[in-house]
mmCIF file of C-alpha atoms in Angstrom:
data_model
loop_
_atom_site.group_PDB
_atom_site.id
_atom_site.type_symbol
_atom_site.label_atom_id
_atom_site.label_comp_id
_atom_site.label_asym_id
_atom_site.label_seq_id
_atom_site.Cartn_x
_atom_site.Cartn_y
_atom_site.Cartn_z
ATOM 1 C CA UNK A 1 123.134 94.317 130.206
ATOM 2 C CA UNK A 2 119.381 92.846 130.389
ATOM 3 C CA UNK A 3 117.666 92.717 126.689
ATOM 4 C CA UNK A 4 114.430 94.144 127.095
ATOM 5 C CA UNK A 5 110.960 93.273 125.384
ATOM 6 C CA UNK A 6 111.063 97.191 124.150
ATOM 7 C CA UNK A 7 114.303 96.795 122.563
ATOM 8 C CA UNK A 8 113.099 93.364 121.154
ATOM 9 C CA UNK A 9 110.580 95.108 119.396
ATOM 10 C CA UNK A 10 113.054 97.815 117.771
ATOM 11 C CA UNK A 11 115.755 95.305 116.979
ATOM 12 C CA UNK A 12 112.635 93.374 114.569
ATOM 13 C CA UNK A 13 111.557 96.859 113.312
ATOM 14 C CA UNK A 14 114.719 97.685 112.427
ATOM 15 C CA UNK A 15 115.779 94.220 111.042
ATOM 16 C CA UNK A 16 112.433 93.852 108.818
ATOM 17 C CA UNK A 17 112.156 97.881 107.417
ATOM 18 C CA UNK A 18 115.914 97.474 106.769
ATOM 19 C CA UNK A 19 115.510 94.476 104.978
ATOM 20 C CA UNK A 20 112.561 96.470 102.826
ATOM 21 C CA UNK A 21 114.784 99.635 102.647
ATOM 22 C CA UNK A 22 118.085 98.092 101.743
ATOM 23 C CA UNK A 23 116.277 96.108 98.972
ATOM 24 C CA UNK A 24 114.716 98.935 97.567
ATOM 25 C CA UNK A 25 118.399 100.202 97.242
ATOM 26 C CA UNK A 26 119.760 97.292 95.567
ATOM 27 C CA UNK A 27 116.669 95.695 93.877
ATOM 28 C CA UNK A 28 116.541 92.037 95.097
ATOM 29 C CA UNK A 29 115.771 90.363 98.364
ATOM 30 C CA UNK A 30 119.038 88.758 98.301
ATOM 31 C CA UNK A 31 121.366 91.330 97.955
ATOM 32 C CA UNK A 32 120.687 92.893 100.909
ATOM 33 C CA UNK A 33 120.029 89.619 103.069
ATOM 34 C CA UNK A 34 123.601 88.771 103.549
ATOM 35 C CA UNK A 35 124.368 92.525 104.489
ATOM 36 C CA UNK A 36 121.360 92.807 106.965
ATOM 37 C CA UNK A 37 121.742 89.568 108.293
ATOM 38 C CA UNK A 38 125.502 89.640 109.078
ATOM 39 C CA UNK A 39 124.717 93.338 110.924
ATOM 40 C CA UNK A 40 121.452 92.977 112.984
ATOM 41 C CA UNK A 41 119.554 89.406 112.359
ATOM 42 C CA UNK A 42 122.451 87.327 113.831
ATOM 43 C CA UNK A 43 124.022 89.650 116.642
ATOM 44 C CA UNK A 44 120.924 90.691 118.078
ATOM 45 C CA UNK A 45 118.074 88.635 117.154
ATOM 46 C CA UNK A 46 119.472 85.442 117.178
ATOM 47 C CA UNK A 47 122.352 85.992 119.629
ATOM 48 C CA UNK A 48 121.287 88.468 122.054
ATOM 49 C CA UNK A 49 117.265 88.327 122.466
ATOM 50 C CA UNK A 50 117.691 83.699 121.574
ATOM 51 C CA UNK A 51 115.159 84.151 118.284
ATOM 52 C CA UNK A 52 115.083 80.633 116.522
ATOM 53 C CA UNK A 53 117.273 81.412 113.110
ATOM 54 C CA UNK A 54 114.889 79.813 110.881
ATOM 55 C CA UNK A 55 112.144 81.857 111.412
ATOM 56 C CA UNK A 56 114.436 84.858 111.513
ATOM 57 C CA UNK A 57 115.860 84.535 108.531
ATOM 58 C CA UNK A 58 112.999 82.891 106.484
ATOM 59 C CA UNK A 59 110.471 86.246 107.561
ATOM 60 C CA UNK A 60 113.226 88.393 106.951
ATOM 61 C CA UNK A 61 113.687 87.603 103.569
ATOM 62 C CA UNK A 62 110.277 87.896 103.183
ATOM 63 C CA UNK A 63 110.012 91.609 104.267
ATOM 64 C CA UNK A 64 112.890 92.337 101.369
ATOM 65 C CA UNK A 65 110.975 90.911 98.924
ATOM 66 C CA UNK A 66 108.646 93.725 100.165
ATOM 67 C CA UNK A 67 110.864 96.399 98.881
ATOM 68 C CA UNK A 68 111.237 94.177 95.510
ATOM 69 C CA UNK A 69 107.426 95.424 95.046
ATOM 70 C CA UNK A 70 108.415 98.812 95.415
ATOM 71 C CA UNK A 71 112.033 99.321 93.306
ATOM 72 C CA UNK A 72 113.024 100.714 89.685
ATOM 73 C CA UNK A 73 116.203 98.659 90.511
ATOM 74 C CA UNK A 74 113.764 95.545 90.000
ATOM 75 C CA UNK A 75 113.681 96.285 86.624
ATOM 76 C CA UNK A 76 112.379 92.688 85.132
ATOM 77 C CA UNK A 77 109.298 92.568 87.776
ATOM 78 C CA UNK A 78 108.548 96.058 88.002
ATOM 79 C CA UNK A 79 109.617 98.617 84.726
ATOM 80 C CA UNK A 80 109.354 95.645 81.862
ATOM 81 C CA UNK A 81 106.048 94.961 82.179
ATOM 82 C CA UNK A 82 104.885 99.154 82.132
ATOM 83 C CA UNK A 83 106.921 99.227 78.975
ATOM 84 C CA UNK A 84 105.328 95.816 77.559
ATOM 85 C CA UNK A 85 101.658 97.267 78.353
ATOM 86 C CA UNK A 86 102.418 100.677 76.905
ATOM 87 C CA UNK A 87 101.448 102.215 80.107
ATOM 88 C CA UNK A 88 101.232 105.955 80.585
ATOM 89 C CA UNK A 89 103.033 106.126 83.838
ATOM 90 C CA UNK A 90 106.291 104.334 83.768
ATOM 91 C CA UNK A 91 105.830 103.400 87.515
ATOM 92 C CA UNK A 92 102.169 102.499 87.494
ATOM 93 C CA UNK A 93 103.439 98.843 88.167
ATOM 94 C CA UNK A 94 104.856 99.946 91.693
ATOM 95 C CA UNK A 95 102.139 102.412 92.732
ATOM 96 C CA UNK A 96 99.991 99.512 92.318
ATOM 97 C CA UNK A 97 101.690 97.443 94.731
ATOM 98 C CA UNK A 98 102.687 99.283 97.068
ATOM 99 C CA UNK A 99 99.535 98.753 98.573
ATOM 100 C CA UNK A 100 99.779 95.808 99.124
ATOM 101 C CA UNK A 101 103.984 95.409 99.931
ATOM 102 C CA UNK A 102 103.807 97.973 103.162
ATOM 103 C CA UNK A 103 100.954 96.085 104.879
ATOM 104 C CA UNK A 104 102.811 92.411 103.969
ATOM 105 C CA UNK A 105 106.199 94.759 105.883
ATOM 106 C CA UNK A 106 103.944 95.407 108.532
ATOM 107 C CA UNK A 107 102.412 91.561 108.641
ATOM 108 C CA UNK A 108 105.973 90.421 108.584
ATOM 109 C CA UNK A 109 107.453 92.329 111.181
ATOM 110 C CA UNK A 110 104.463 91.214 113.714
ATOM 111 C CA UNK A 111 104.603 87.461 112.583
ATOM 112 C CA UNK A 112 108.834 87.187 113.016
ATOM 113 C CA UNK A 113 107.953 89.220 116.726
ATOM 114 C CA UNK A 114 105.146 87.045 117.716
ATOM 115 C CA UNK A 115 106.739 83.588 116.219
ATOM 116 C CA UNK A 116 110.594 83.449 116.576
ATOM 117 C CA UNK A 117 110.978 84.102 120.029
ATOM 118 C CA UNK A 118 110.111 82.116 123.044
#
């Protein structure tokens, strides 16, 4: 079977938003880099379309820390400070960056396309 650039494309979509998605889940980067990693980076990335790991990995674990912006789970980065600065919306720490984590997820996913494969 012949890889092609279209499936390329969806295997780093699926790798980078389930990186973001998986972390939101679990609340850290590196809980769900092993898991996504193990399923999709290395089988199809790495191993099927020849992406150079490195890069892979290293964007890939940037687009979880993505979802770290946008968790409850992330208690210590996200929920602690709202409570510290009496804030009136509990979550007003993640509405304000989610702005700025699902263009990084976007940024990400084009830079680990564009970069780690020849």
């Amino acid at each position: 079977m012949t890889a092609t650039p279209g499936s390329l494309a969806a295997g780093v979509i699926v790798y980078c938003v389930g990186m973001f998605l998986f972390t939101i889940l679990t609340g850290y980067g590196f809980a769900a880099f092993p898991i996504m990693t193990a399923a999709i980076c290395w089988p199809v990335l790495v191993q099927e379309f020849h992406g150079t790991p490195a890069i892979v990995v290293a964007i890939g674990v940037l687009a979880g820390f993505c979802g770290t912006l946008c968790t409850p789970m992330a208690a210590n980065f996200n929920l602690v400070p709202a409570a510290l600065l009496e804030m009136k919306n509990k979550y007003g720490v993640i509405t304000a960056q989610v702005g700025t984590a699902i263009p990084l997820l976007a940024v990400n996913t084009a830079l680990m396309y564009f970069l780690a494969f020849h």
